[in-house]
Coordinates of C-alpha atoms and ligand atoms in Angstrom, one line a residue:
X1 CA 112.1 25.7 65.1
X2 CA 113.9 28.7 63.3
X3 CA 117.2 27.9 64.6
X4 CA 117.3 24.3 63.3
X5 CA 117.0 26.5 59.5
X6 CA 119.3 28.9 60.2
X7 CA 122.6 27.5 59.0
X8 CA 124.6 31.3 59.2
X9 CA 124.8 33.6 62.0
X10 CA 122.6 36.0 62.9
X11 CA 123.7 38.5 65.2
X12 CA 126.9 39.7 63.1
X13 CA 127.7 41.6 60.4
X14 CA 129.3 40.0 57.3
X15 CA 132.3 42.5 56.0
X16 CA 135.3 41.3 53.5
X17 CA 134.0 38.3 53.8
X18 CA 134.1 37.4 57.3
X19 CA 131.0 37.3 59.9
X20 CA 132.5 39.7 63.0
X21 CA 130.2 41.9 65.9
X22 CA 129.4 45.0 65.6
X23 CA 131.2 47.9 67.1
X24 CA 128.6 48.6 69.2
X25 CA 128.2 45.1 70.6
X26 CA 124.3 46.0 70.6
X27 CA 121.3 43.8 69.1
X28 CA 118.2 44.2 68.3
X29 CA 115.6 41.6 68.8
X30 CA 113.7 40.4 65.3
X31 CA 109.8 39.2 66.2
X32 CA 107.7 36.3 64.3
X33 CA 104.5 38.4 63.2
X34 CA 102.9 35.5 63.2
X35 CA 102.9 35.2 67.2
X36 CA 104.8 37.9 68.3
X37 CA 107.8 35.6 69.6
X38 CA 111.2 36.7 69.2
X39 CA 113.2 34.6 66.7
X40 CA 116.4 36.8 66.4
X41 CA 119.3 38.9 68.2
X42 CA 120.5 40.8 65.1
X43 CA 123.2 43.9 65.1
X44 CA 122.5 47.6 66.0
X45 CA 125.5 48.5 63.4
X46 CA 126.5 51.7 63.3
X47 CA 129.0 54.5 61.2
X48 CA 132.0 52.8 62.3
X49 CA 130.6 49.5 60.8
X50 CA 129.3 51.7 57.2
X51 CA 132.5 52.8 57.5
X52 CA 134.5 49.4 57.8
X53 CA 132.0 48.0 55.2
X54 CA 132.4 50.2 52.5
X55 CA 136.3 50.6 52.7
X56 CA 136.4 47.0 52.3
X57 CA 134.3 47.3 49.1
X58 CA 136.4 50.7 47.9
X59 CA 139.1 48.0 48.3
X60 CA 137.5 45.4 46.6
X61 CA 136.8 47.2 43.7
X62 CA 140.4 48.2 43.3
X63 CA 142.0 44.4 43.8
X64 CA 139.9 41.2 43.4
X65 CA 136.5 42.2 42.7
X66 CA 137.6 44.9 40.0
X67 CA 140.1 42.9 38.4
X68 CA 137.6 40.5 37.2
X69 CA 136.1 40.4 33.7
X70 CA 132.5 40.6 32.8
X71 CA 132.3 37.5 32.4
X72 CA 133.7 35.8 35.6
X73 CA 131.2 38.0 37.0
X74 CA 128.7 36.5 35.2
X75 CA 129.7 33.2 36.6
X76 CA 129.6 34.3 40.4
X77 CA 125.8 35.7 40.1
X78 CA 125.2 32.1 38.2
X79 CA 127.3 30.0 41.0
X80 CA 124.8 32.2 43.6
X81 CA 121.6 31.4 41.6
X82 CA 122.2 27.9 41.9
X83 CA 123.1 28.0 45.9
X84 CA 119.7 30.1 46.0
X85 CA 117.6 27.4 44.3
X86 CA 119.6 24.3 46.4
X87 CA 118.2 26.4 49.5
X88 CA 114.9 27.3 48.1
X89 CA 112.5 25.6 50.9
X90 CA 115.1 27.0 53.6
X91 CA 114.9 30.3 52.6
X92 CA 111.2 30.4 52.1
X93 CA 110.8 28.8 55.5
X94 CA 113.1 31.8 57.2
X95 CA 111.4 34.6 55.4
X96 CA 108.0 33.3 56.1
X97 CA 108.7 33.5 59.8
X98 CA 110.4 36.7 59.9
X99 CA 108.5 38.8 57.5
X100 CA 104.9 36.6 58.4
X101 CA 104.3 36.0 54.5
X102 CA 102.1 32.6 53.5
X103 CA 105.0 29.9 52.5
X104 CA 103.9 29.7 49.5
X105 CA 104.0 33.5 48.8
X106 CA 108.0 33.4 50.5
X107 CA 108.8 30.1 48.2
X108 CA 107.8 32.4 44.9
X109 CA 110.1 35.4 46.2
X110 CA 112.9 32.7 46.5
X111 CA 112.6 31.5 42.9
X112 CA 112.2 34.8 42.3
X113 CA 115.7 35.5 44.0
X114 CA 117.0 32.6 42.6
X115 CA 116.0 34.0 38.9
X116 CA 117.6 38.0 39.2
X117 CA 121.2 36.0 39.8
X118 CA 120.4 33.7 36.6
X119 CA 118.9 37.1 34.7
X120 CA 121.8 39.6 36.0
X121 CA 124.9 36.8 35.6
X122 CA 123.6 36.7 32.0
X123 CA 123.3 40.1 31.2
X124 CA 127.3 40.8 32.4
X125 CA 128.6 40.3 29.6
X126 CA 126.1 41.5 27.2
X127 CA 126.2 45.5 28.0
X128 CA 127.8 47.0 25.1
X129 CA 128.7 50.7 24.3
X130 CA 128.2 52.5 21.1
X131 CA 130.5 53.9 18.4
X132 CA 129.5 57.5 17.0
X133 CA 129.9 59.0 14.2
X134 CA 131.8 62.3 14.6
X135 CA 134.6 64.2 12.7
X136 CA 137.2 63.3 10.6
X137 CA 140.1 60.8 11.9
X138 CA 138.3 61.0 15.2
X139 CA 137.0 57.5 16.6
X140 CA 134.1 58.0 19.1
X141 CA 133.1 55.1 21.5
X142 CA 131.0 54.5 24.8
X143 CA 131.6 52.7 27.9
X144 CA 129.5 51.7 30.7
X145 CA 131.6 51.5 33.6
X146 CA 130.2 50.8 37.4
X147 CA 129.9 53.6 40.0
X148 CA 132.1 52.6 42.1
X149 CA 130.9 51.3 46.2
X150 CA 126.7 51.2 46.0
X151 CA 124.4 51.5 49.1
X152 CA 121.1 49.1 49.1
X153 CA 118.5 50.4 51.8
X154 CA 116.0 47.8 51.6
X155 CA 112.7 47.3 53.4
X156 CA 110.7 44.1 55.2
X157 CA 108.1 43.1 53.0
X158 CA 109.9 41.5 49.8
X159 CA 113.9 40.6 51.0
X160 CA 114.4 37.9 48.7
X161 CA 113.1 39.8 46.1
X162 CA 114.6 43.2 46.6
X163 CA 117.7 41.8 47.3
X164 CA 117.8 40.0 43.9
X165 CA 116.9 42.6 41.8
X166 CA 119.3 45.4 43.2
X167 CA 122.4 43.5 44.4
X168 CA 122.1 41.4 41.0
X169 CA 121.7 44.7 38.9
X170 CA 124.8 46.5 40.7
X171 CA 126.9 43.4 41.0
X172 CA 126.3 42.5 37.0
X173 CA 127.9 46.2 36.5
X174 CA 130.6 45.6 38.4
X175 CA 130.0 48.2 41.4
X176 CA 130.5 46.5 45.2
X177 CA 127.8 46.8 47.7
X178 CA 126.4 47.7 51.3
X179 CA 123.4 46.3 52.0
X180 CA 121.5 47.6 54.8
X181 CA 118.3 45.1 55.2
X182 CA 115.5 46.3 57.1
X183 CA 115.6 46.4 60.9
X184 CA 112.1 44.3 61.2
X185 CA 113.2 41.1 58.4
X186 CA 116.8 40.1 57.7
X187 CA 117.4 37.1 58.2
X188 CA 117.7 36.3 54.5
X189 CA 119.5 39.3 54.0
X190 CA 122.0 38.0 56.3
X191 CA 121.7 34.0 54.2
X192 CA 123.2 36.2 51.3
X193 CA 126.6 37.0 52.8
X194 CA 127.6 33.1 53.7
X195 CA 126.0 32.0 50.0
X196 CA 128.8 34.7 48.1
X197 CA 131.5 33.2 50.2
X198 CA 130.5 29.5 49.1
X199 CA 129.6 31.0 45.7
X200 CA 133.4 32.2 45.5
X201 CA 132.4 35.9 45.4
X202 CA 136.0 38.0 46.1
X203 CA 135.9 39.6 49.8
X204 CA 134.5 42.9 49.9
X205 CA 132.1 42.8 46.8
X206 CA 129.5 42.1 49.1
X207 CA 128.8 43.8 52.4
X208 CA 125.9 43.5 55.0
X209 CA 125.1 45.3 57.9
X210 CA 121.7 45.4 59.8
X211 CA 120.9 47.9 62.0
X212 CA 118.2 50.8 62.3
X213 CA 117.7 53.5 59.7
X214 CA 118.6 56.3 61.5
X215 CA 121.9 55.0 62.6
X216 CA 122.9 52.6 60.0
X217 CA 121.5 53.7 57.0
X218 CA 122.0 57.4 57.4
X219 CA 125.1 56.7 58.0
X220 CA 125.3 54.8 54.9
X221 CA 123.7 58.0 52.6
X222 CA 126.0 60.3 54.0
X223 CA 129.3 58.5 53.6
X224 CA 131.7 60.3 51.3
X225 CA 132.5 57.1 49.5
X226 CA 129.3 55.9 48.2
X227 CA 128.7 56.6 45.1
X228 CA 125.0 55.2 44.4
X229 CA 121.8 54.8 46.6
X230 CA 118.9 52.2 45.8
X231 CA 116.4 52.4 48.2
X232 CA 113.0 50.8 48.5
X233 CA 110.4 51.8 51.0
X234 CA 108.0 54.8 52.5
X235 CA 108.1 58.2 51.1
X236 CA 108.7 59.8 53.4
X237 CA 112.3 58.1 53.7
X238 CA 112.4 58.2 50.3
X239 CA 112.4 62.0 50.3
X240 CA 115.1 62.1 53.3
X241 CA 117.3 60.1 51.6
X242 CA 117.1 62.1 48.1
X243 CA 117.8 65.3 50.0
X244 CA 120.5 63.4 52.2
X245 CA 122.3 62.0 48.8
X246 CA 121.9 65.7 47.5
X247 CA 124.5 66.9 50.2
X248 CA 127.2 64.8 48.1
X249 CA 125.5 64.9 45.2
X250 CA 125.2 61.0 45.2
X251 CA 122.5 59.8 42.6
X252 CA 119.7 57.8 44.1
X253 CA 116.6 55.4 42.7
X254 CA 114.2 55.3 45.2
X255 CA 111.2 53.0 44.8
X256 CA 108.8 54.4 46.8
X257 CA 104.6 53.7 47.5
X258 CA 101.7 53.6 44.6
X259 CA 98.1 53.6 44.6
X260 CA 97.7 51.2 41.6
X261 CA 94.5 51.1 39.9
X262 CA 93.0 48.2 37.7
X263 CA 90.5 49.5 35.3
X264 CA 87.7 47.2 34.4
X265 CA 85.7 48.5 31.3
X266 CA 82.1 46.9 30.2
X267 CA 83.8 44.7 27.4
X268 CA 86.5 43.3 30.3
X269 CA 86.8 39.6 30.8
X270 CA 85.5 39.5 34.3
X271 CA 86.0 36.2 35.3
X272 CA 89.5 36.3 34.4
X273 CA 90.3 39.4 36.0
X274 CA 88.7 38.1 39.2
X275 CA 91.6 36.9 41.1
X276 CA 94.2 39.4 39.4
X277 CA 91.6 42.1 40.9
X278 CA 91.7 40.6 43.8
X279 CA 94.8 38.9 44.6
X280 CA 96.9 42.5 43.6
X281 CA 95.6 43.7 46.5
X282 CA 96.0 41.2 49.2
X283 CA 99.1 39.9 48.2
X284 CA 101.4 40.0 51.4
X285 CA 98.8 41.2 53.4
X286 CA 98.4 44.4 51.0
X287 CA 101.9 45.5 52.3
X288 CA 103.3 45.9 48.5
X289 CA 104.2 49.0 47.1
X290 CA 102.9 47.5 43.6
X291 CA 99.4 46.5 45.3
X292 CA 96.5 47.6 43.4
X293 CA 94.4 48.9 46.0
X294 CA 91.6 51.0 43.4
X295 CA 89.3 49.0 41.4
X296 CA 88.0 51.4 39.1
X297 CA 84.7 49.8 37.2
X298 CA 82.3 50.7 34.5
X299 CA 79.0 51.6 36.0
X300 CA 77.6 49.5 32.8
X301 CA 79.2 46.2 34.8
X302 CA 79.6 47.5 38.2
X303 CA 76.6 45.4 39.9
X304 CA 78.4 42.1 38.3
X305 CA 82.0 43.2 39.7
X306 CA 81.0 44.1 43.0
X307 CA 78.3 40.5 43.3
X308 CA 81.5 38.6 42.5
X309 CA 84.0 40.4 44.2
X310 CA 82.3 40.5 47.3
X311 CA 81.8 37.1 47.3
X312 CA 85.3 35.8 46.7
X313 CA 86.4 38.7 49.4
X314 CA 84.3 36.5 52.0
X315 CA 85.9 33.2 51.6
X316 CA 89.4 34.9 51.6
X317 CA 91.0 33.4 55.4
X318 CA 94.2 34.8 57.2
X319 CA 96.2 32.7 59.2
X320 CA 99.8 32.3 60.4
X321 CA 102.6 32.1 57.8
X322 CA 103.1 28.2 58.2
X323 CA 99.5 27.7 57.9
X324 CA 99.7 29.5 54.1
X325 CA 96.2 30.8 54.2
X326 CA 95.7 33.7 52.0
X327 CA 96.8 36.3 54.0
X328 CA 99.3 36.3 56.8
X329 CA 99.7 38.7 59.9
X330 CA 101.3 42.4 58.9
X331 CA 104.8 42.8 59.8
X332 CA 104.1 44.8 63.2
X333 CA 102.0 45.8 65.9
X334 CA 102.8 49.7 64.5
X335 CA 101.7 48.8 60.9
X336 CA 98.7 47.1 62.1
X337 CA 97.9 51.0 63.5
X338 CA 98.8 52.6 60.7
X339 CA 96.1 50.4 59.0
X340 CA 93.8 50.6 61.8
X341 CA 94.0 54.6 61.7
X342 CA 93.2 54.4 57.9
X343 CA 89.5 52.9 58.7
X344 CA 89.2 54.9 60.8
X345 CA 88.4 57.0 58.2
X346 CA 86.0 54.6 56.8
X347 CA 83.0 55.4 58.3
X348 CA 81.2 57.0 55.9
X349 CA 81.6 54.0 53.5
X350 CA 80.1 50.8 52.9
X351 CA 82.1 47.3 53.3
X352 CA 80.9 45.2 51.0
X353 CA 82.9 42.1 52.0
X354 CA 85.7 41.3 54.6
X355 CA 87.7 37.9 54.9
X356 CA 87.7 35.9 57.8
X357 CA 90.3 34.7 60.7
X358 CA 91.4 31.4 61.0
X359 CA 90.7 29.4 64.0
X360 CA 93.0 30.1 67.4
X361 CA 95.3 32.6 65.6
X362 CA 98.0 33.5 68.5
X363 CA 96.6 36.5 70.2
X364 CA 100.3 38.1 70.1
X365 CA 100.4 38.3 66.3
X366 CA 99.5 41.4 64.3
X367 CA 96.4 40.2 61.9
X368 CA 94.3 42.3 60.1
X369 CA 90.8 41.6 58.3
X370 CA 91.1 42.2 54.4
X371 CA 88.2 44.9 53.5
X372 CA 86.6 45.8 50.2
X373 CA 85.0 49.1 50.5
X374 CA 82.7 50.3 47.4
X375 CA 80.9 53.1 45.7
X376 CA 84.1 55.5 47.3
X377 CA 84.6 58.9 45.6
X378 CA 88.1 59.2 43.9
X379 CA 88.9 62.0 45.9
X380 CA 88.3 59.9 49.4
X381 CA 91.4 59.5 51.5
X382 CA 91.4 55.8 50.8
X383 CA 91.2 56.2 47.6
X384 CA 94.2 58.5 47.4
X385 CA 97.0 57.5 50.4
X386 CA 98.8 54.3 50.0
X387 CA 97.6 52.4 53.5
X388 CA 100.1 48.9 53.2
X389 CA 97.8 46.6 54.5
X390 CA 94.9 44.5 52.5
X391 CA 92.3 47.2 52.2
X392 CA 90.4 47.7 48.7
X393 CA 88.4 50.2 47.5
X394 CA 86.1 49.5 44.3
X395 CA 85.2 53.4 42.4
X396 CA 82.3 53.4 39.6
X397 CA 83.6 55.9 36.8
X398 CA 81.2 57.0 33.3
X399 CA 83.0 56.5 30.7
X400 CA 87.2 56.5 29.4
X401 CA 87.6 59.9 30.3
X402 CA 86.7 59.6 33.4
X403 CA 88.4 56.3 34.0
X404 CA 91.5 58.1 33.2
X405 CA 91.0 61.1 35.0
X406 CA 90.6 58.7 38.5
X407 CA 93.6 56.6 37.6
X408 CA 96.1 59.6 37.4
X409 CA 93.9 61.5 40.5
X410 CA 96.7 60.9 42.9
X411 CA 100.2 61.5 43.8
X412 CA 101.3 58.3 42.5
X413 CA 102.5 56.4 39.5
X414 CA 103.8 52.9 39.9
X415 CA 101.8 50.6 38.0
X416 CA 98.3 49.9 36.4
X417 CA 96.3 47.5 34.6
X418 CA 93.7 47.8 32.4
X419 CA 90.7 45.3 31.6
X420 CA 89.3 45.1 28.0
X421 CA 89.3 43.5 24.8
X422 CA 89.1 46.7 23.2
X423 CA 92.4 46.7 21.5
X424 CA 92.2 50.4 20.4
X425 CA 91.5 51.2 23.8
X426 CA 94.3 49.3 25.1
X427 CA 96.5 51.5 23.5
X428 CA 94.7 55.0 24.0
X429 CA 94.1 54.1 28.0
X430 CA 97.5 52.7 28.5
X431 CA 98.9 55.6 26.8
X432 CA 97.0 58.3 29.0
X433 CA 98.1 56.7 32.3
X434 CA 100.5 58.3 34.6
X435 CA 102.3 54.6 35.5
X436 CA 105.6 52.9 35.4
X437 CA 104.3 49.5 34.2
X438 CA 100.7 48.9 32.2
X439 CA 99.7 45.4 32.8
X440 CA 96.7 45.3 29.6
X441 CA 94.2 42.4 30.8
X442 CA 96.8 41.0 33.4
X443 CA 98.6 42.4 36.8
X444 CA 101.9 41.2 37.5
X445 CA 102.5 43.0 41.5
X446 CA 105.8 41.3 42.4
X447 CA 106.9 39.6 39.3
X448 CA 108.4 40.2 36.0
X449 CA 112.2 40.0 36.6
X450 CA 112.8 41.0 33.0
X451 CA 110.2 43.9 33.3
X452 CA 111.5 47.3 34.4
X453 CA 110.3 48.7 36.9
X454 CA 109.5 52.1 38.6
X455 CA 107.2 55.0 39.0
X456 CA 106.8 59.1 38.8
X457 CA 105.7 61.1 41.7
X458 CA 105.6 60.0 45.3
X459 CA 106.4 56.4 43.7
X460 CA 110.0 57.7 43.0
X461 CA 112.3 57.9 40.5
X462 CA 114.9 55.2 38.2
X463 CA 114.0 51.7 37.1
X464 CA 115.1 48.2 38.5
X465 CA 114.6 45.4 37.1
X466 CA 115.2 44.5 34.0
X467 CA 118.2 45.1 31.3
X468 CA 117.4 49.0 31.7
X469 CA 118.7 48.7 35.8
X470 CA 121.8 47.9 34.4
X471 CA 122.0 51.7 33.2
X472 CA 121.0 53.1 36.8
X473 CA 123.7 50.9 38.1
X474 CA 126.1 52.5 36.0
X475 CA 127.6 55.5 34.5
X476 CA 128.9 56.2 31.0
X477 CA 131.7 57.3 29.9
X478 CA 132.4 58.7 26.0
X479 CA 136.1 58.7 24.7
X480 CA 137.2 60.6 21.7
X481 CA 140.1 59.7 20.0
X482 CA 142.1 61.8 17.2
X483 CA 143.9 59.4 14.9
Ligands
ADP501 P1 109.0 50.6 55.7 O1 108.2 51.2 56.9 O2 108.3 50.2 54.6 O3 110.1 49.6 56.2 P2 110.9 52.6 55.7 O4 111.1 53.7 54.7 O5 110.6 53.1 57.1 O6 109.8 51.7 55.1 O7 112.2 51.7 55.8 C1 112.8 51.2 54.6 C2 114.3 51.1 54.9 O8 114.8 52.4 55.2 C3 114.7 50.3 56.2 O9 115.8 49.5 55.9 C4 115.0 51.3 57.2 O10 115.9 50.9 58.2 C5 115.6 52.4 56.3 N1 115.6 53.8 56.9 C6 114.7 54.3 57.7 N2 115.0 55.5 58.1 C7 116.2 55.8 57.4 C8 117.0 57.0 57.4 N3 116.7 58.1 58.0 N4 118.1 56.9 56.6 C9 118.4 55.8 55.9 N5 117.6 54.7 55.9 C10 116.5 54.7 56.7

């Protein structure tokens, strides 16, 4: 069924342009999480093919790619947006299979896609440096100017999306990029390289290699010619590749884990924060690094929250990607573990409401129950580790103060949302919390292409998204000229 969608191939690499095999002539098999079938061969790539793939982007840079003006750039990531949303049911079909994601979930990250090209191609030409004041007959003026050859590390859960938002960011500056997708989803990864050549993008400005972390993307860290890292996924990559990048002194954003908390004070709008409470957290199957997996509540509302939460929790239904149910399968039989490990941890606390398996789910695919656990101390171990899979955890709290203690009570800072129509306390809360992004009586996990985006702590460093990616993307240079 997948290979009747697949219209590219998927066991090469795409470098300068051209689809060729690996050096290795090794694959690696890519499963359906949804049944545990395999769909894919894809390539075990390793240095030799970083190396090959970022030489033809050094190369790039210097001829073709380089050579064009902001504006002609602007025009590719446009020509690519468009091929994007021609191929928008495609695309959502493939990444529902690979990663497991509802359709309808993989059909907004391919809009999504679709809209970074649109937002990034119009931004090209609108960066603009600054002229400064200095001494006399001098003339002072800024330039943004493009690293040079960037390196993408990307993870399974959101392709499209990830893909969007850092390749658009770094192409819009004019850098030329690796991408090394994840080894367990990249098949749209792979969709990318055959849409630049139809889009007209110049051979070399886009590169794309699959293959395992260890080999291909440490490899990829440690090459003496990259000159930027973005790199979604766990912390504790995160942290390998910061002290990897130190070793050439290569500046890196990493967007790392969160914990986010929503914040539900007595005056909050409860109906409408129902499904924002709720959906942030199951979203992908929970495996989100912007899932908000604390409900904090006022103990003045608390009964309410929990009656209605708990009862929307127990009509929620996971079932296979194709059947777009609420949840689909996690990506892997290992991630299912990690989340399985987490409760066990739960035993001293209450469920309060689980959702419910759809009839005759394939026994081979990795499908987990979403829990809502409640009355859970802060300081619990669910209420402090990210887990990546659809487990909530509702925490009663006295009064601001304490609201705002519990939010910033753990090691990350990613994003946050707080529920009142308190407008003075919409500014002091949002304020006092340690967050990237403050959604005030909303949550946007996932969206906001315009939004920057980023944390502090364990949730990493730098912003994408946005017109302030465009600055991590690039570097800037101030000349100084005596008349
Ligand atoms: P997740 O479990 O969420 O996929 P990871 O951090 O394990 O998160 O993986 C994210 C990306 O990082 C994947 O593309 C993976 O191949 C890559 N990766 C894993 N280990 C390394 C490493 N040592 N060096 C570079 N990239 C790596």
């Amino acid at each position: 069924m997948l290979n009747e969608n697949l219209w590219y191939p998927t066991d090469k690499i795409f470098i300068n342009g051209k689809w060729k095999d690996c050096y290795s002539e090794k694959t690696l098999f890519l499963e359906n999480p949804s049944n545990g079938e395999i769909i894919a061969k894809i390539t075990d790539s390793d240095e030799r093919d970083v190396d090959e793939a970022v030489k033809s982007a050094s190369n790039a840079l210097r001829s073709s790619w380089g050579n064009l003006s902001a504006t002609e750039r602007g025009r590719l990531l446009f020509k690519l947006s468009e091929l994007v949303k021609n191929r928008l049911d495609n695309l959502a079909f493939i990444e529902a299979l690979d990663v497991g994601k509802p359709l309808e979930q993989a059909k907004n990250d391919a809009v999504a896609l679709a809209r970074y090209f649109e937002f990034y191609g119009g931004a090209c030409d609108k960066i603009m440096g600054e002229t400064i004041p200095y001494l006399k007959d001098y003339t002072v003026y800024t330039l943004r100017e493009p690293h040079g050859v960037t390196g993408h590390i990307i993870p399974w859960n959101y392709p499209m999306q990830i893909i969007g938002r850092t390749l658009g960011a770094s192409l819009a500056m004019g850098n030329a990029c690796v991408l090394k997708p994840s080894e367990e989803a990249c098949l749209t990864a792979l969709a990318i390289g055959e849409l630049a050549n139809e889009a007209g993008f110049p051979e070399g400005s886009i590169n794309i290699i699959p293959g395992l972390g260890e080999k291909a993307g440490a490899s990829l860290i440690s090459h003496p010619d990259i000159a930027h890292i973005s790199f979604t996924g766990s912390v504790e990559i995160g942290k390998t590749i910061q002290s990897e990048a130190a070793k050439n002194l290569v500046p890196v954003t990493l967007e790392l884990g969160g914990k986010s908390p929503q914040i539900v004070f007595e005056d909050a709008n409860i109906d409408k924060a129902l499904p924002f409470l709720i959906n942030a957290g199951i979203q992908n199957a929970g495996q989100t690094c912007s899932a908000s997996s604390r409900i904090l509540v006022s103990k003045k509302i608390y009964s309410e929250v929990v009656e209605k939460m708990s009862s929307s929790y127990s009509k929620l239904k996971v079932g296979q990607a194709l059947e777009d149910k609420d949840l689909g399968p996690v990506i892997s039989n290992r991630q299912k573990q990690v989340i399985q490990n987490y409760l066990n941890y739960s035993k001293d606390l209450e469920c309060f409401a689980e959702g419910h398996f759809n009839r005759d789910l394939p026994k081979k695919g990795h499908y987990v129950l979403p829990k809502l656990y409640g009355d859970v101390k802060y300081s619990h171990k669910l209420a402090q580790e990210e887990i990546f899979g659809p487990i909530q955890v509702i925490i009663p709290f006295e009064d601001e103060e304490d609201a705002i203690k519990i939010a910033n009570s753990t090691k990350y800072g990613l994003v946050a949302s707080i529920w009142t129509l308190d407008g003075a306390r919409q500014m002091r809360v949002a304020k006092a919390i340690k967050s990237g992004q403050v959604f005030i009586n909303n949550y946007g996990a996932g969206g906001g292409v315009e939004l920057p985006f980023g944390g502090s702590g364990y949730s990493g460093h730098g912003r994408e998204k946005g017109f302030e990616a465009l600055y991590g993307f690039s570097t800037l240079k101030n000349n100084c000229r005596n008349a």
